[in-house]
């Protein structure tokens, strides 16, 4: 849903590189720390997708109209800020 898998793949690749770089002598430990960092983010993305699914995929015309109207009426600056907040809060390379 909404490109979150692509975002997670890019974050995961970056995080894996960082963890391997910081623990170059111990790749098993690097992979374990990578998994510990990325798993909670992946779980939140999955939970978010499941929450959004009914709103995005519901076929009832009135619900689609309400969703589309809400999105049209939301100021662009607010959508951008919320998007940045969502993706900034999810970083597998933070320590």
PDB file of C-alpha atoms in Angstrom:
ATOM      1  CA  UNK A   1       0.000   0.000   0.000  1.00  0.00           C
ATOM      2  CA  UNK A   2       1.235   3.501  -0.788  1.00  0.00           C
ATOM      3  CA  UNK A   3       4.896   2.684  -1.460  1.00  0.00           C
ATOM      4  CA  UNK A   4       5.760   1.789   2.086  1.00  0.00           C
ATOM      5  CA  UNK A   5       7.411  -1.456   0.969  1.00  0.00           C
ATOM      6  CA  UNK A   6       9.725   0.470  -1.336  1.00  0.00           C
ATOM      7  CA  UNK A   7      10.537   2.886   1.445  1.00  0.00           C
ATOM      8  CA  UNK A   8      11.268   0.022   3.814  1.00  0.00           C
ATOM      9  CA  UNK A   9      13.517  -1.652   1.220  1.00  0.00           C
ATOM     10  CA  UNK A  10      15.579   1.528   0.834  1.00  0.00           C
ATOM     11  CA  UNK A  11      15.780   2.048   4.592  1.00  0.00           C
ATOM     12  CA  UNK A  12      16.703  -1.586   5.047  1.00  0.00           C
ATOM     13  CA  UNK A  13      19.500  -1.409   2.486  1.00  0.00           C
ATOM     14  CA  UNK A  14      20.931   1.704   4.118  1.00  0.00           C
ATOM     15  CA  UNK A  15      20.614   0.233   7.604  1.00  0.00           C
ATOM     16  CA  UNK A  16      22.238  -3.031   6.555  1.00  0.00           C
ATOM     17  CA  UNK A  17      25.195  -1.168   5.068  1.00  0.00           C
ATOM     18  CA  UNK A  18      25.593   0.914   8.225  1.00  0.00           C
ATOM     19  CA  UNK A  19      25.381  -2.094  10.547  1.00  0.00           C
ATOM     20  CA  UNK A  20      27.866  -4.072   8.461  1.00  0.00           C
ATOM     21  CA  UNK A  21      30.228  -1.104   8.326  1.00  0.00           C
ATOM     22  CA  UNK A  22      30.131  -0.544  12.086  1.00  0.00           C
ATOM     23  CA  UNK A  23      30.600  -4.219  12.886  1.00  0.00           C
ATOM     24  CA  UNK A  24      32.861  -5.213  10.020  1.00  0.00           C
ATOM     25  CA  UNK A  25      34.671  -7.882  12.055  1.00  0.00           C
ATOM     26  CA  UNK A  26      31.478  -9.572  13.221  1.00  0.00           C
ATOM     27  CA  UNK A  27      28.940  -9.964  10.389  1.00  0.00           C
ATOM     28  CA  UNK A  28      26.679 -12.229  12.455  1.00  0.00           C
ATOM     29  CA  UNK A  29      26.352  -9.535  15.108  1.00  0.00           C
ATOM     30  CA  UNK A  30      25.856  -6.909  12.392  1.00  0.00           C
ATOM     31  CA  UNK A  31      22.979  -8.917  10.912  1.00  0.00           C
ATOM     32  CA  UNK A  32      21.428  -9.401  14.345  1.00  0.00           C
ATOM     33  CA  UNK A  33      21.587  -5.680  15.121  1.00  0.00           C
ATOM     34  CA  UNK A  34      20.197  -4.901  11.666  1.00  0.00           C
ATOM     35  CA  UNK A  35      17.292  -7.277  12.237  1.00  0.00           C
ATOM     36  CA  UNK A  36      16.632  -5.769  15.666  1.00  0.00           C
ATOM     37  CA  UNK A  37      16.538  -2.291  14.104  1.00  0.00           C
ATOM     38  CA  UNK A  38      14.438  -3.056  11.029  1.00  0.00           C
ATOM     39  CA  UNK A  39      11.856  -5.476  12.471  1.00  0.00           C
ATOM     40  CA  UNK A  40       9.926  -2.908  14.565  1.00  0.00           C
ATOM     41  CA  UNK A  41       9.785  -0.545  11.593  1.00  0.00           C
ATOM     42  CA  UNK A  42       8.520  -3.293   9.291  1.00  0.00           C
ATOM     43  CA  UNK A  43       5.891  -4.255  11.856  1.00  0.00           C
ATOM     44  CA  UNK A  44       4.686  -0.636  12.122  1.00  0.00           C
ATOM     45  CA  UNK A  45       4.502  -0.332   8.333  1.00  0.00           C
ATOM     46  CA  UNK A  46       2.470  -3.545   8.132  1.00  0.00           C
ATOM     47  CA  UNK A  47       0.132  -2.375  10.891  1.00  0.00           C
ATOM     48  CA  UNK A  48      -0.305   0.986   9.180  1.00  0.00           C
ATOM     49  CA  UNK A  49      -1.111  -0.692   5.854  1.00  0.00           C
ATOM     50  CA  UNK A  50      -3.713  -2.892   7.520  1.00  0.00           C
ATOM     51  CA  UNK A  51      -5.303   0.159   9.159  1.00  0.00           C
ATOM     52  CA  UNK A  52      -5.443   2.054   5.845  1.00  0.00           C
ATOM     53  CA  UNK A  53      -6.690  -0.892   3.799  1.00  0.00           C
ATOM     54  CA  UNK A  54     -10.424  -0.500   4.484  1.00  0.00           C
ATOM     55  CA  UNK A  55     -10.334   3.205   3.665  1.00  0.00           C
ATOM     56  CA  UNK A  56      -8.264   2.812   0.503  1.00  0.00           C
ATOM     57  CA  UNK A  57      -9.803  -0.329  -0.954  1.00  0.00           C
ATOM     58  CA  UNK A  58     -13.459  -0.060   0.049  1.00  0.00           C
ATOM     59  CA  UNK A  59     -15.683  -0.086  -3.058  1.00  0.00           C
ATOM     60  CA  UNK A  60     -18.647   1.811  -1.601  1.00  0.00           C
ATOM     61  CA  UNK A  61     -19.048   5.028  -3.626  1.00  0.00           C
ATOM     62  CA  UNK A  62     -19.900   7.244  -0.659  1.00  0.00           C
ATOM     63  CA  UNK A  63     -16.787   6.151   1.221  1.00  0.00           C
ATOM     64  CA  UNK A  64     -14.574   6.772  -1.812  1.00  0.00           C
ATOM     65  CA  UNK A  65     -16.188  10.205  -2.189  1.00  0.00           C
ATOM     66  CA  UNK A  66     -15.583  11.045   1.499  1.00  0.00           C
ATOM     67  CA  UNK A  67     -11.954   9.851   1.326  1.00  0.00           C
ATOM     68  CA  UNK A  68     -11.268  11.809  -1.851  1.00  0.00           C
ATOM     69  CA  UNK A  69     -12.946  14.939  -0.484  1.00  0.00           C
ATOM     70  CA  UNK A  70     -10.894  14.761   2.715  1.00  0.00           C
ATOM     71  CA  UNK A  71      -7.691  14.395   0.721  1.00  0.00           C
ATOM     72  CA  UNK A  72      -8.604  17.275  -1.597  1.00  0.00           C
ATOM     73  CA  UNK A  73      -9.416  19.545   1.338  1.00  0.00           C
ATOM     74  CA  UNK A  74      -6.255  18.767   3.282  1.00  0.00           C
ATOM     75  CA  UNK A  75      -3.742  21.572   2.705  1.00  0.00           C
ATOM     76  CA  UNK A  76      -0.645  20.477   0.812  1.00  0.00           C
ATOM     77  CA  UNK A  77       1.670  21.849   3.507  1.00  0.00           C
ATOM     78  CA  UNK A  78      -0.041  19.656   6.101  1.00  0.00           C
ATOM     79  CA  UNK A  79       0.203  16.532   3.941  1.00  0.00           C
ATOM     80  CA  UNK A  80       3.902  17.207   3.352  1.00  0.00           C
ATOM     81  CA  UNK A  81       4.580  17.807   7.039  1.00  0.00           C
ATOM     82  CA  UNK A  82       2.761  14.644   8.128  1.00  0.00           C
ATOM     83  CA  UNK A  83       4.540  12.593   5.476  1.00  0.00           C
ATOM     84  CA  UNK A  84       7.942  13.910   6.560  1.00  0.00           C
ATOM     85  CA  UNK A  85       7.105  13.247  10.216  1.00  0.00           C
ATOM     86  CA  UNK A  86       6.014   9.699   9.459  1.00  0.00           C
ATOM     87  CA  UNK A  87       9.109   8.769   7.469  1.00  0.00           C
ATOM     88  CA  UNK A  88      11.545  10.711   9.652  1.00  0.00           C
ATOM     89  CA  UNK A  89      10.306   8.892  12.759  1.00  0.00           C
ATOM     90  CA  UNK A  90      11.079   5.586  11.087  1.00  0.00           C
ATOM     91  CA  UNK A  91      14.837   5.255  10.780  1.00  0.00           C
ATOM     92  CA  UNK A  92      16.689   1.994  11.143  1.00  0.00           C
ATOM     93  CA  UNK A  93      20.054   3.758  11.262  1.00  0.00           C
ATOM     94  CA  UNK A  94      19.373   5.755  14.419  1.00  0.00           C
ATOM     95  CA  UNK A  95      21.250   4.633  17.473  1.00  0.00           C
TER      96      UNK A  95
END
